[in-house]
mmCIF file of C-alpha atoms in Angstrom:
data_model
loop_
_atom_site.group_PDB
_atom_site.id
_atom_site.type_symbol
_atom_site.label_atom_id
_atom_site.label_comp_id
_atom_site.label_asym_id
_atom_site.label_seq_id
_atom_site.Cartn_x
_atom_site.Cartn_y
_atom_site.Cartn_z
ATOM 1 C CA UNK A 1 -84.939 -19.567 31.739
ATOM 2 C CA UNK A 2 -82.474 -21.970 30.367
ATOM 3 C CA UNK A 3 -81.807 -19.379 27.381
ATOM 4 C CA UNK A 4 -81.040 -17.344 29.444
ATOM 5 C CA UNK A 5 -78.229 -19.088 31.049
ATOM 6 C CA UNK A 6 -76.843 -20.001 27.956
ATOM 7 C CA UNK A 7 -76.808 -16.712 26.270
ATOM 8 C CA UNK A 8 -75.131 -15.390 29.888
ATOM 9 C CA UNK A 9 -72.816 -18.076 29.711
ATOM 10 C CA UNK A 10 -71.218 -17.121 26.469
ATOM 11 C CA UNK A 11 -70.487 -13.802 27.040
ATOM 12 C CA UNK A 12 -69.522 -14.217 30.692
ATOM 13 C CA UNK A 13 -66.266 -16.297 31.882
ATOM 14 C CA UNK A 14 -66.984 -20.234 33.014
ATOM 15 C CA UNK A 15 -66.709 -19.486 36.754
ATOM 16 C CA UNK A 16 -68.995 -19.659 39.052
ATOM 17 C CA UNK A 17 -70.108 -18.320 42.736
ATOM 18 C CA UNK A 18 -73.313 -20.187 44.925
ATOM 19 C CA UNK A 19 -75.192 -17.052 46.011
ATOM 20 C CA UNK A 20 -73.988 -17.726 49.620
ATOM 21 C CA UNK A 21 -70.204 -17.270 48.857
ATOM 22 C CA UNK A 22 -69.676 -13.357 49.173
ATOM 23 C CA UNK A 23 -67.171 -12.188 46.370
ATOM 24 C CA UNK A 24 -63.229 -11.342 46.728
ATOM 25 C CA UNK A 25 -61.748 -8.815 44.661
ATOM 26 C CA UNK A 26 -58.278 -8.935 45.774
ATOM 27 C CA UNK A 27 -56.634 -5.368 44.351
ATOM 28 C CA UNK A 28 -54.200 -4.922 41.616
ATOM 29 C CA UNK A 29 -54.835 -8.325 40.641
ATOM 30 C CA UNK A 30 -56.290 -7.809 37.013
ATOM 31 C CA UNK A 31 -59.963 -9.237 38.680
ATOM 32 C CA UNK A 32 -62.996 -7.451 40.020
ATOM 33 C CA UNK A 33 -66.802 -8.161 40.264
ATOM 34 C CA UNK A 34 -69.532 -7.776 39.461
ATOM 35 C CA UNK A 35 -72.397 -7.829 42.178
ATOM 36 C CA UNK A 36 -75.299 -8.123 40.022
ATOM 37 C CA UNK A 37 -73.918 -11.912 38.643
ATOM 38 C CA UNK A 38 -71.690 -12.959 41.723
ATOM 39 C CA UNK A 39 -69.677 -13.102 38.874
ATOM 40 C CA UNK A 40 -65.619 -12.670 38.751
ATOM 41 C CA UNK A 41 -64.176 -11.177 34.916
ATOM 42 C CA UNK A 42 -59.978 -11.037 33.715
ATOM 43 C CA UNK A 43 -58.393 -7.856 32.569
ATOM 44 C CA UNK A 44 -55.076 -9.140 30.928
ATOM 45 C CA UNK A 45 -52.404 -6.694 33.578
ATOM 46 C CA UNK A 46 -50.966 -3.695 31.297
ATOM 47 C CA UNK A 47 -47.785 -3.232 29.636
ATOM 48 C CA UNK A 48 -44.998 -1.025 30.128
ATOM 49 C CA UNK A 49 -45.302 1.755 27.298
ATOM 50 C CA UNK A 50 -42.754 0.886 23.945
ATOM 51 C CA UNK A 51 -40.834 4.899 23.959
ATOM 52 C CA UNK A 52 -42.874 6.691 21.592
ATOM 53 C CA UNK A 53 -39.752 7.687 19.363
ATOM 54 C CA UNK A 54 -41.938 10.545 17.570
ATOM 55 C CA UNK A 55 -42.091 11.880 20.554
ATOM 56 C CA UNK A 56 -38.820 14.428 20.164
ATOM 57 C CA UNK A 57 -36.894 14.263 23.171
ATOM 58 C CA UNK A 58 -33.097 15.598 23.878
ATOM 59 C CA UNK A 59 -30.396 15.518 25.994
ATOM 60 C CA UNK A 60 -27.968 18.167 25.856
ATOM 61 C CA UNK A 61 -25.658 17.697 22.522
ATOM 62 C CA UNK A 62 -21.930 16.174 24.023
ATOM 63 C CA UNK A 63 -19.295 18.133 22.901
ATOM 64 C CA UNK A 64 -16.031 16.406 23.863
ATOM 65 C CA UNK A 65 -12.694 18.493 24.159
ATOM 66 C CA UNK A 66 -9.577 16.931 22.196
ATOM 67 C CA UNK A 67 -12.062 14.793 21.151
ATOM 68 C CA UNK A 68 -15.289 13.139 19.440
ATOM 69 C CA UNK A 69 -18.176 11.532 19.781
ATOM 70 C CA UNK A 70 -20.059 9.033 16.919
ATOM 71 C CA UNK A 71 -23.855 9.403 17.654
ATOM 72 C CA UNK A 72 -26.438 6.721 16.103
ATOM 73 C CA UNK A 73 -30.499 8.057 17.057
ATOM 74 C CA UNK A 74 -33.578 5.295 16.178
ATOM 75 C CA UNK A 75 -34.670 7.828 14.317
ATOM 76 C CA UNK A 76 -31.677 8.472 11.656
ATOM 77 C CA UNK A 77 -30.783 11.714 10.686
ATOM 78 C CA UNK A 78 -29.500 14.216 12.528
ATOM 79 C CA UNK A 79 -31.266 13.586 16.033
ATOM 80 C CA UNK A 80 -27.489 12.908 17.502
ATOM 81 C CA UNK A 81 -29.369 14.098 21.008
ATOM 82 C CA UNK A 82 -33.056 11.809 20.109
ATOM 83 C CA UNK A 83 -34.502 10.097 23.084
ATOM 84 C CA UNK A 84 -32.291 6.382 22.441
ATOM 85 C CA UNK A 85 -29.140 8.788 20.951
ATOM 86 C CA UNK A 86 -26.608 6.199 21.514
ATOM 87 C CA UNK A 87 -22.602 7.707 21.220
ATOM 88 C CA UNK A 88 -19.561 6.522 21.535
ATOM 89 C CA UNK A 89 -16.526 8.453 22.542
ATOM 90 C CA UNK A 90 -13.295 8.846 21.147
ATOM 91 C CA UNK A 91 -10.401 11.111 21.920
ATOM 92 C CA UNK A 92 -7.385 13.591 19.698
ATOM 93 C CA UNK A 93 -4.077 11.449 19.411
ATOM 94 C CA UNK A 94 -1.824 12.292 22.694
ATOM 95 C CA UNK A 95 -5.051 12.606 25.092
ATOM 96 C CA UNK A 96 -6.854 9.542 27.146
ATOM 97 C CA UNK A 97 -10.772 8.817 27.473
ATOM 98 C CA UNK A 98 -11.632 9.457 31.082
ATOM 99 C CA UNK A 99 -15.299 8.111 31.870
ATOM 100 C CA UNK A 100 -17.489 5.713 30.157
ATOM 101 C CA UNK A 101 -16.781 5.020 26.018
ATOM 102 C CA UNK A 102 -20.566 4.573 25.721
ATOM 103 C CA UNK A 103 -23.666 6.728 26.672
ATOM 104 C CA UNK A 104 -27.150 6.604 25.691
ATOM 105 C CA UNK A 105 -29.806 9.552 25.713
ATOM 106 C CA UNK A 106 -32.384 8.342 28.415
ATOM 107 C CA UNK A 107 -35.737 10.182 28.777
ATOM 108 C CA UNK A 108 -35.001 11.398 31.377
ATOM 109 C CA UNK A 109 -32.873 13.785 29.172
ATOM 110 C CA UNK A 110 -29.784 12.941 30.547
ATOM 111 C CA UNK A 111 -27.396 10.967 28.861
ATOM 112 C CA UNK A 112 -26.020 7.584 31.124
ATOM 113 C CA UNK A 113 -22.398 8.784 31.933
ATOM 114 C CA UNK A 114 -19.855 10.937 31.393
ATOM 115 C CA UNK A 115 -16.564 11.061 30.155
ATOM 116 C CA UNK A 116 -13.709 13.492 29.671
ATOM 117 C CA UNK A 117 -10.719 13.667 27.656
ATOM 118 C CA UNK A 118 -7.227 13.878 29.413
ATOM 119 C CA UNK A 119 -4.428 15.158 27.631
ATOM 120 C CA UNK A 120 -1.678 12.322 28.296
ATOM 121 C CA UNK A 121 2.152 13.244 26.564
ATOM 122 C CA UNK A 122 4.325 15.760 27.799
ATOM 123 C CA UNK A 123 5.524 18.907 26.044
ATOM 124 C CA UNK A 124 8.629 19.124 23.862
ATOM 125 C CA UNK A 125 10.694 20.975 25.222
ATOM 126 C CA UNK A 126 14.689 21.460 23.500
ATOM 127 C CA UNK A 127 17.444 23.264 25.900
ATOM 128 C CA UNK A 128 20.238 25.389 24.192
ATOM 129 C CA UNK A 129 23.782 23.520 23.883
ATOM 130 C CA UNK A 130 25.873 23.502 26.529
ATOM 131 C CA UNK A 131 28.860 26.504 26.383
ATOM 132 C CA UNK A 132 32.046 27.274 27.372
ATOM 133 C CA UNK A 133 33.648 30.972 28.480
ATOM 134 C CA UNK A 134 36.562 32.102 30.067
ATOM 135 C CA UNK A 135 36.298 34.722 32.646
ATOM 136 C CA UNK A 136 37.149 38.275 31.714
ATOM 137 C CA UNK A 137 40.327 39.571 32.987
ATOM 138 C CA UNK A 138 40.957 40.606 36.654
ATOM 139 C CA UNK A 139 37.614 38.251 37.809
ATOM 140 C CA UNK A 140 37.064 35.332 38.065
ATOM 141 C CA UNK A 141 33.908 35.476 36.841
ATOM 142 C CA UNK A 142 31.937 35.292 33.116
ATOM 143 C CA UNK A 143 29.337 36.729 32.116
ATOM 144 C CA UNK A 144 26.338 34.713 29.333
ATOM 145 C CA UNK A 145 24.089 34.217 27.589
ATOM 146 C CA UNK A 146 21.973 32.169 25.907
ATOM 147 C CA UNK A 147 18.779 31.399 24.663
ATOM 148 C CA UNK A 148 15.077 30.501 26.149
ATOM 149 C CA UNK A 149 14.598 26.731 25.393
ATOM 150 C CA UNK A 150 12.148 25.595 22.104
ATOM 151 C CA UNK A 151 8.968 25.025 23.679
ATOM 152 C CA UNK A 152 5.905 23.099 21.699
ATOM 153 C CA UNK A 153 2.569 21.420 23.183
ATOM 154 C CA UNK A 154 1.919 17.975 21.456
ATOM 155 C CA UNK A 155 -1.790 18.640 21.879
ATOM 156 C CA UNK A 156 -3.442 22.326 21.739
ATOM 157 C CA UNK A 157 -0.136 23.632 21.478
ATOM 158 C CA UNK A 158 -0.645 25.598 25.357
ATOM 159 C CA UNK A 159 2.298 25.838 27.410
ATOM 160 C CA UNK A 160 1.049 27.296 30.664
ATOM 161 C CA UNK A 161 4.615 27.790 32.742
ATOM 162 C CA UNK A 162 8.390 27.637 31.741
ATOM 163 C CA UNK A 163 10.398 27.378 35.130
ATOM 164 C CA UNK A 164 13.797 27.372 35.218
ATOM 165 C CA UNK A 165 16.207 26.118 37.646
ATOM 166 C CA UNK A 166 19.509 28.058 37.952
ATOM 167 C CA UNK A 167 21.109 31.509 36.977
ATOM 168 C CA UNK A 168 18.630 33.393 34.273
ATOM 169 C CA UNK A 169 20.996 35.084 31.042
ATOM 170 C CA UNK A 170 22.995 37.698 31.141
ATOM 171 C CA UNK A 171 23.849 36.615 34.953
ATOM 172 C CA UNK A 172 28.234 36.714 36.083
ATOM 173 C CA UNK A 173 29.000 32.789 36.763
ATOM 174 C CA UNK A 174 31.790 32.074 38.930
ATOM 175 C CA UNK A 175 34.531 29.751 38.126
ATOM 176 C CA UNK A 176 33.317 25.445 37.290
ATOM 177 C CA UNK A 177 30.504 23.822 35.605
ATOM 178 C CA UNK A 178 27.078 24.748 36.516
ATOM 179 C CA UNK A 179 23.902 23.302 35.414
ATOM 180 C CA UNK A 180 20.768 25.147 34.027
ATOM 181 C CA UNK A 181 17.774 23.428 34.057
ATOM 182 C CA UNK A 182 14.014 24.032 32.208
ATOM 183 C CA UNK A 183 11.184 22.061 32.803
ATOM 184 C CA UNK A 184 7.603 22.786 30.067
ATOM 185 C CA UNK A 185 4.385 22.334 32.051
ATOM 186 C CA UNK A 186 0.733 22.387 29.448
ATOM 187 C CA UNK A 187 -2.494 22.441 30.282
ATOM 188 C CA UNK A 188 -2.975 18.866 31.782
ATOM 189 C CA UNK A 189 -0.007 19.626 34.107
ATOM 190 C CA UNK A 190 2.330 17.406 31.208
ATOM 191 C CA UNK A 191 5.225 18.598 32.265
ATOM 192 C CA UNK A 192 9.043 18.049 30.193
ATOM 193 C CA UNK A 193 12.497 19.017 30.744
ATOM 194 C CA UNK A 194 15.671 19.540 29.335
ATOM 195 C CA UNK A 195 19.427 20.118 31.127
ATOM 196 C CA UNK A 196 22.299 21.966 29.739
ATOM 197 C CA UNK A 197 25.553 22.798 31.113
ATOM 198 C CA UNK A 198 27.542 26.352 31.624
ATOM 199 C CA UNK A 199 31.025 26.220 31.887
ATOM 200 C CA UNK A 200 33.878 28.670 32.907
ATOM 201 C CA UNK A 201 36.931 28.645 32.455
ATOM 202 C CA UNK A 202 39.475 30.856 34.050
ATOM 203 C CA UNK A 203 43.560 31.556 32.825
ATOM 204 C CA UNK A 204 45.540 31.271 36.350
ATOM 205 C CA UNK A 205 49.383 32.127 36.227
ATOM 206 C CA UNK A 206 51.443 30.244 38.265
ATOM 207 C CA UNK A 207 51.711 31.659 41.857
ATOM 208 C CA UNK A 208 54.442 33.867 42.737
ATOM 209 C CA UNK A 209 56.671 33.364 45.522
ATOM 210 C CA UNK A 210 57.228 37.003 47.943
ATOM 211 C CA UNK A 211 60.854 38.145 48.056
ATOM 212 C CA UNK A 212 63.611 37.652 50.556
ATOM 213 C CA UNK A 213 63.196 40.253 53.637
ATOM 214 C CA UNK A 214 59.866 41.135 51.401
ATOM 215 C CA UNK A 215 56.025 40.241 50.631
ATOM 216 C CA UNK A 216 53.256 41.267 48.443
ATOM 217 C CA UNK A 217 50.222 42.375 47.560
ATOM 218 C CA UNK A 218 47.881 41.338 44.695
ATOM 219 C CA UNK A 219 44.732 42.526 42.989
ATOM 220 C CA UNK A 220 41.903 39.406 42.481
ATOM 221 C CA UNK A 221 42.825 35.858 42.892
ATOM 222 C CA UNK A 222 46.448 36.866 43.046
ATOM 223 C CA UNK A 223 47.425 34.331 40.123
ATOM 224 C CA UNK A 224 44.488 34.967 37.884
ATOM 225 C CA UNK A 225 44.760 37.060 34.026
ATOM 226 C CA UNK A 226 44.433 40.540 34.673
ATOM 227 C CA UNK A 227 45.693 40.353 38.786
ATOM 228 C CA UNK A 228 47.990 42.526 39.386
ATOM 229 C CA UNK A 229 50.961 41.661 42.265
ATOM 230 C CA UNK A 230 53.303 43.868 44.029
ATOM 231 C CA UNK A 231 56.334 43.673 45.760
ATOM 232 C CA UNK A 232 56.947 45.183 49.058
ATOM 233 C CA UNK A 233 60.062 45.117 51.128
ATOM 234 C CA UNK A 234 60.555 45.024 54.326
ATOM 235 C CA UNK A 235 61.546 47.508 56.709
ATOM 236 C CA UNK A 236 64.871 48.222 56.458
ATOM 237 C CA UNK A 237 65.206 46.307 52.720
ATOM 238 C CA UNK A 238 64.679 47.984 49.466
ATOM 239 C CA UNK A 239 63.903 46.266 46.369
ATOM 240 C CA UNK A 240 65.688 46.069 43.678
ATOM 241 C CA UNK A 241 63.620 45.758 40.143
ATOM 242 C CA UNK A 242 60.211 45.238 38.182
ATOM 243 C CA UNK A 243 57.599 46.916 41.345
ATOM 244 C CA UNK A 244 55.656 44.567 40.288
ATOM 245 C CA UNK A 245 53.892 42.415 37.443
ATOM 246 C CA UNK A 246 50.239 41.199 35.932
ATOM 247 C CA UNK A 247 49.197 37.646 34.430
ATOM 248 C CA UNK A 248 48.762 37.447 31.021
ATOM 249 C CA UNK A 249 45.955 36.171 29.455
ATOM 250 C CA UNK A 250 49.063 33.572 27.680
ATOM 251 C CA UNK A 251 49.110 32.435 31.211
ATOM 252 C CA UNK A 252 52.664 33.497 32.023
ATOM 253 C CA UNK A 253 53.758 36.895 34.804
ATOM 254 C CA UNK A 254 54.953 39.727 32.842
ATOM 255 C CA UNK A 255 58.394 40.882 33.720
ATOM 256 C CA UNK A 256 61.138 39.398 36.594
ATOM 257 C CA UNK A 257 61.223 39.290 40.016
ATOM 258 C CA UNK A 258 62.693 41.877 42.039
ATOM 259 C CA UNK A 259 64.208 41.491 45.305
ATOM 260 C CA UNK A 260 65.214 43.467 48.368
ATOM 261 C CA UNK A 261 68.171 44.412 49.410
ATOM 262 C CA UNK A 262 69.181 46.213 52.406
ATOM 263 C CA UNK A 263 68.893 49.579 52.864
ATOM 264 C CA UNK A 264 71.623 51.825 52.855
ATOM 265 C CA UNK A 265 71.425 54.701 54.008
ATOM 266 C CA UNK A 266 72.674 58.427 52.883
ATOM 267 C CA UNK A 267 74.235 60.445 55.862
ATOM 268 C CA UNK A 268 75.765 63.040 53.987
ATOM 269 C CA UNK A 269 72.800 65.422 53.168
ATOM 270 C CA UNK A 270 72.399 68.345 53.855
ATOM 271 C CA UNK A 271 69.557 68.459 56.485
ATOM 272 C CA UNK A 272 67.743 66.172 58.746
ATOM 273 C CA UNK A 273 64.809 66.281 56.620
ATOM 274 C CA UNK A 274 66.660 64.172 53.960
ATOM 275 C CA UNK A 275 68.089 61.635 56.451
ATOM 276 C CA UNK A 276 64.702 61.587 56.937
ATOM 277 C CA UNK A 277 62.378 61.511 54.374
ATOM 278 C CA UNK A 278 64.734 57.774 53.761
ATOM 279 C CA UNK A 279 62.681 56.066 56.203
ATOM 280 C CA UNK A 280 59.562 57.934 55.580
ATOM 281 C CA UNK A 281 56.719 54.308 55.266
ATOM 282 C CA UNK A 282 59.446 52.091 55.683
ATOM 283 C CA UNK A 283 60.987 52.331 58.913
ATOM 284 C CA UNK A 284 60.507 53.174 62.803
ATOM 285 C CA UNK A 285 62.697 55.046 64.503
ATOM 286 C CA UNK A 286 63.846 55.254 68.068
ATOM 287 C CA UNK A 287 66.399 58.804 68.666
ATOM 288 C CA UNK A 288 68.239 58.569 72.015
ATOM 289 C CA UNK A 289 69.865 61.749 73.883
ATOM 290 C CA UNK A 290 72.635 61.811 76.773
ATOM 291 C CA UNK A 291 73.970 63.968 78.163
ATOM 292 C CA UNK A 292 77.224 61.845 77.633
ATOM 293 C CA UNK A 293 78.714 58.369 76.692
ATOM 294 C CA UNK A 294 79.198 57.021 80.332
ATOM 295 C CA UNK A 295 75.478 58.399 81.662
ATOM 296 C CA UNK A 296 73.672 54.936 83.460
ATOM 297 C CA UNK A 297 70.489 55.752 81.746
ATOM 298 C CA UNK A 298 72.568 55.994 78.609
ATOM 299 C CA UNK A 299 74.453 53.037 79.017
ATOM 300 C CA UNK A 300 71.202 50.559 80.177
ATOM 301 C CA UNK A 301 69.342 51.445 77.770
ATOM 302 C CA UNK A 302 71.798 50.574 74.951
ATOM 303 C CA UNK A 303 72.280 47.216 76.346
ATOM 304 C CA UNK A 304 69.451 45.847 76.766
ATOM 305 C CA UNK A 305 68.226 46.831 72.886
ATOM 306 C CA UNK A 306 71.421 44.887 71.469
ATOM 307 C CA UNK A 307 70.138 41.950 73.214
ATOM 308 C CA UNK A 308 66.531 42.097 71.135
ATOM 309 C CA UNK A 309 68.197 43.138 67.593
ATOM 310 C CA UNK A 310 65.798 40.693 66.003
ATOM 311 C CA UNK A 311 62.620 41.599 67.412
ATOM 312 C CA UNK A 312 63.980 45.648 66.323
ATOM 313 C CA UNK A 313 64.125 43.967 62.906
ATOM 314 C CA UNK A 314 60.808 42.696 62.681
ATOM 315 C CA UNK A 315 59.340 45.689 63.628
ATOM 316 C CA UNK A 316 61.624 47.716 61.748
ATOM 317 C CA UNK A 317 63.001 50.021 64.444
ATOM 318 C CA UNK A 318 66.607 51.952 62.978
ATOM 319 C CA UNK A 319 68.180 53.362 66.625
ATOM 320 C CA UNK A 320 69.438 56.598 65.990
ATOM 321 C CA UNK A 321 72.386 57.973 68.964
ATOM 322 C CA UNK A 322 72.969 61.116 70.070
ATOM 323 C CA UNK A 323 74.993 61.614 73.029
ATOM 324 C CA UNK A 324 77.387 64.341 74.204
ATOM 325 C CA UNK A 325 77.636 67.613 74.543
ATOM 326 C CA UNK A 326 79.282 70.075 71.700
ATOM 327 C CA UNK A 327 82.292 69.823 70.174
ATOM 328 C CA UNK A 328 82.984 66.733 70.934
ATOM 329 C CA UNK A 329 79.245 65.537 70.824
ATOM 330 C CA UNK A 330 78.739 62.277 68.253
ATOM 331 C CA UNK A 331 75.601 61.077 66.188
ATOM 332 C CA UNK A 332 75.633 58.169 64.692
ATOM 333 C CA UNK A 333 73.534 55.138 62.757
ATOM 334 C CA UNK A 334 75.088 52.040 63.150
ATOM 335 C CA UNK A 335 78.706 52.599 61.868
ATOM 336 C CA UNK A 336 77.866 55.713 60.492
ATOM 337 C CA UNK A 337 78.659 58.979 61.010
ATOM 338 C CA UNK A 338 75.809 62.041 61.422
ATOM 339 C CA UNK A 339 77.231 65.728 60.887
ATOM 340 C CA UNK A 340 77.214 67.923 64.123
ATOM 341 C CA UNK A 341 74.159 70.043 61.443
ATOM 342 C CA UNK A 342 72.405 67.302 60.816
ATOM 343 C CA UNK A 343 72.481 66.653 64.758
ATOM 344 C CA UNK A 344 71.453 69.726 65.987
ATOM 345 C CA UNK A 345 68.263 69.903 64.019
ATOM 346 C CA UNK A 346 67.365 67.112 64.243
ATOM 347 C CA UNK A 347 67.463 67.660 68.575
ATOM 348 C CA UNK A 348 65.407 70.971 67.418
ATOM 349 C CA UNK A 349 63.478 68.874 65.408
ATOM 350 C CA UNK A 350 62.065 66.280 67.763
ATOM 351 C CA UNK A 351 62.665 68.175 71.298
ATOM 352 C CA UNK A 352 65.507 66.154 72.397
ATOM 353 C CA UNK A 353 67.774 68.336 74.775
ATOM 354 C CA UNK A 354 71.309 67.832 76.107
ATOM 355 C CA UNK A 355 70.986 67.894 79.190
ATOM 356 C CA UNK A 356 69.092 64.564 80.406
ATOM 357 C CA UNK A 357 68.722 61.383 78.712
ATOM 358 C CA UNK A 358 65.882 61.073 76.719
ATOM 359 C CA UNK A 359 64.346 59.142 73.722
ATOM 360 C CA UNK A 360 61.481 59.143 71.373
ATOM 361 C CA UNK A 361 60.194 56.469 69.210
ATOM 362 C CA UNK A 362 58.711 58.036 66.015
ATOM 363 C CA UNK A 363 56.579 56.259 63.282
ATOM 364 C CA UNK A 364 56.955 55.344 59.513
ATOM 365 C CA UNK A 365 54.683 58.325 58.761
ATOM 366 C CA UNK A 366 57.170 60.567 61.009
ATOM 367 C CA UNK A 367 54.707 60.840 63.740
ATOM 368 C CA UNK A 368 55.813 61.177 66.982
ATOM 369 C CA UNK A 369 54.351 58.374 68.705
ATOM 370 C CA UNK A 370 56.203 57.944 72.365
ATOM 371 C CA UNK A 371 58.922 59.703 75.036
ATOM 372 C CA UNK A 372 60.645 58.117 77.874
ATOM 373 C CA UNK A 373 62.702 60.343 80.679
ATOM 374 C CA UNK A 374 64.679 56.555 81.911
ATOM 375 C CA UNK A 375 64.950 53.335 80.356
ATOM 376 C CA UNK A 376 62.398 51.368 79.675
ATOM 377 C CA UNK A 377 62.629 48.071 78.507
ATOM 378 C CA UNK A 378 62.288 46.815 75.192
ATOM 379 C CA UNK A 379 58.855 44.700 75.778
ATOM 380 C CA UNK A 380 57.944 47.701 76.497
ATOM 381 C CA UNK A 381 58.510 49.465 73.438
ATOM 382 C CA UNK A 382 57.579 46.253 71.670
ATOM 383 C CA UNK A 383 54.219 45.762 73.188
ATOM 384 C CA UNK A 384 52.759 49.720 72.541
ATOM 385 C CA UNK A 385 53.826 48.760 68.178
ATOM 386 C CA UNK A 386 52.147 45.319 68.749
ATOM 387 C CA UNK A 387 49.436 47.125 69.820
ATOM 388 C CA UNK A 388 49.395 50.595 67.958
ATOM 389 C CA UNK A 389 51.362 50.481 64.871
ATOM 390 C CA UNK A 390 51.282 48.117 62.976
ATOM 391 C CA UNK A 391 49.517 47.483 59.757
ATOM 392 C CA UNK A 392 47.394 45.523 58.666
ATOM 393 C CA UNK A 393 50.268 43.205 56.491
ATOM 394 C CA UNK A 394 52.449 43.219 59.316
ATOM 395 C CA UNK A 395 50.384 42.253 61.790
ATOM 396 C CA UNK A 396 49.719 39.130 59.324
ATOM 397 C CA UNK A 397 53.524 38.666 59.368
ATOM 398 C CA UNK A 398 53.619 39.258 62.732
ATOM 399 C CA UNK A 399 51.637 35.697 63.313
ATOM 400 C CA UNK A 400 53.439 34.413 60.463
ATOM 401 C CA UNK A 401 56.963 35.317 62.810
ATOM 402 C CA UNK A 402 55.349 34.932 65.478
ATOM 403 C CA UNK A 403 58.461 32.784 67.512
ATOM 404 C CA UNK A 404 61.020 33.437 64.702
ATOM 405 C CA UNK A 405 63.639 35.704 67.852
ATOM 406 C CA UNK A 406 62.877 33.375 69.986
#
């Protein structure tokens, strides 16, 4: 019996429990009961299993766009994506690493982090040189051409977009300075800009003054290279000299300025048509007919018109009087006398009777515009002319000379 105890003691832990004690087992403690001997045996807590690099486990191959991964595998050789491999990440010149600089292949077959390379250097762009150009003859603009800018990306050479702020090449540019700006964008949305200036000049001549008793009409701006200015005289005046002048590239006007002289009416013509042609597009005519100089209406009308010579001249109106009966009949324009033949033709052309007072207003094109059988005030005549007969040029002059007769 003693021998059995000694042998059992040699095989067991030196922990003894009395038979009356209930054996205790703590789950997960590493101990378990032996009911036959009422003894408790100890078992060593198991360690975490070490990574077995002999069994191939792989992560996906690291491909860093615009960069590289330098990897070190515990297995050596070319196992650069195997379990436990550590990779150092870097980017090419002009790129910045975003994310983890060092990653490791985990048992889950995933890398311990992510990263990518972002392009940070803007593109290189060079614009054309600034340029200056003269406007074309008779124009205030110039057509300007240029080559597109030179653009290069500092990384992979990919330019995704180039925008232009300003007119396109070949556009017409007005006088002045114009800033043209180009902007280039790369794949990473980095941008770079450049600009140049287009300057357009207009050759200009000194401003011309209108002639006394006349006005100017000019093409284009009226003083730029190639512009033509034509001289006109008011009604009752004739132009003497060059009718028009041109602004030359030397910035000087051609020729010399004409003058406007009082209109000379030639009454020694063979027909009424020859007389009226002298007034065509120059003067309006107010032809007054009366049976005799003592006619009450005639005297009243002439008296009112004599007090309004300024308004008549301003509206380019010439008065022709046909008074009396043959052979004592008188026809006159101002102080100039008309022949009996001209008087008769005028009466027939304009249907003017000798029997009573009558009057006709003729426009600058020789058209009968209004007739009167009794005297009218100059204001009534002026209102009709101003409302219906004035050209655009005359309207402009009337606005400028509104108070000239007051």
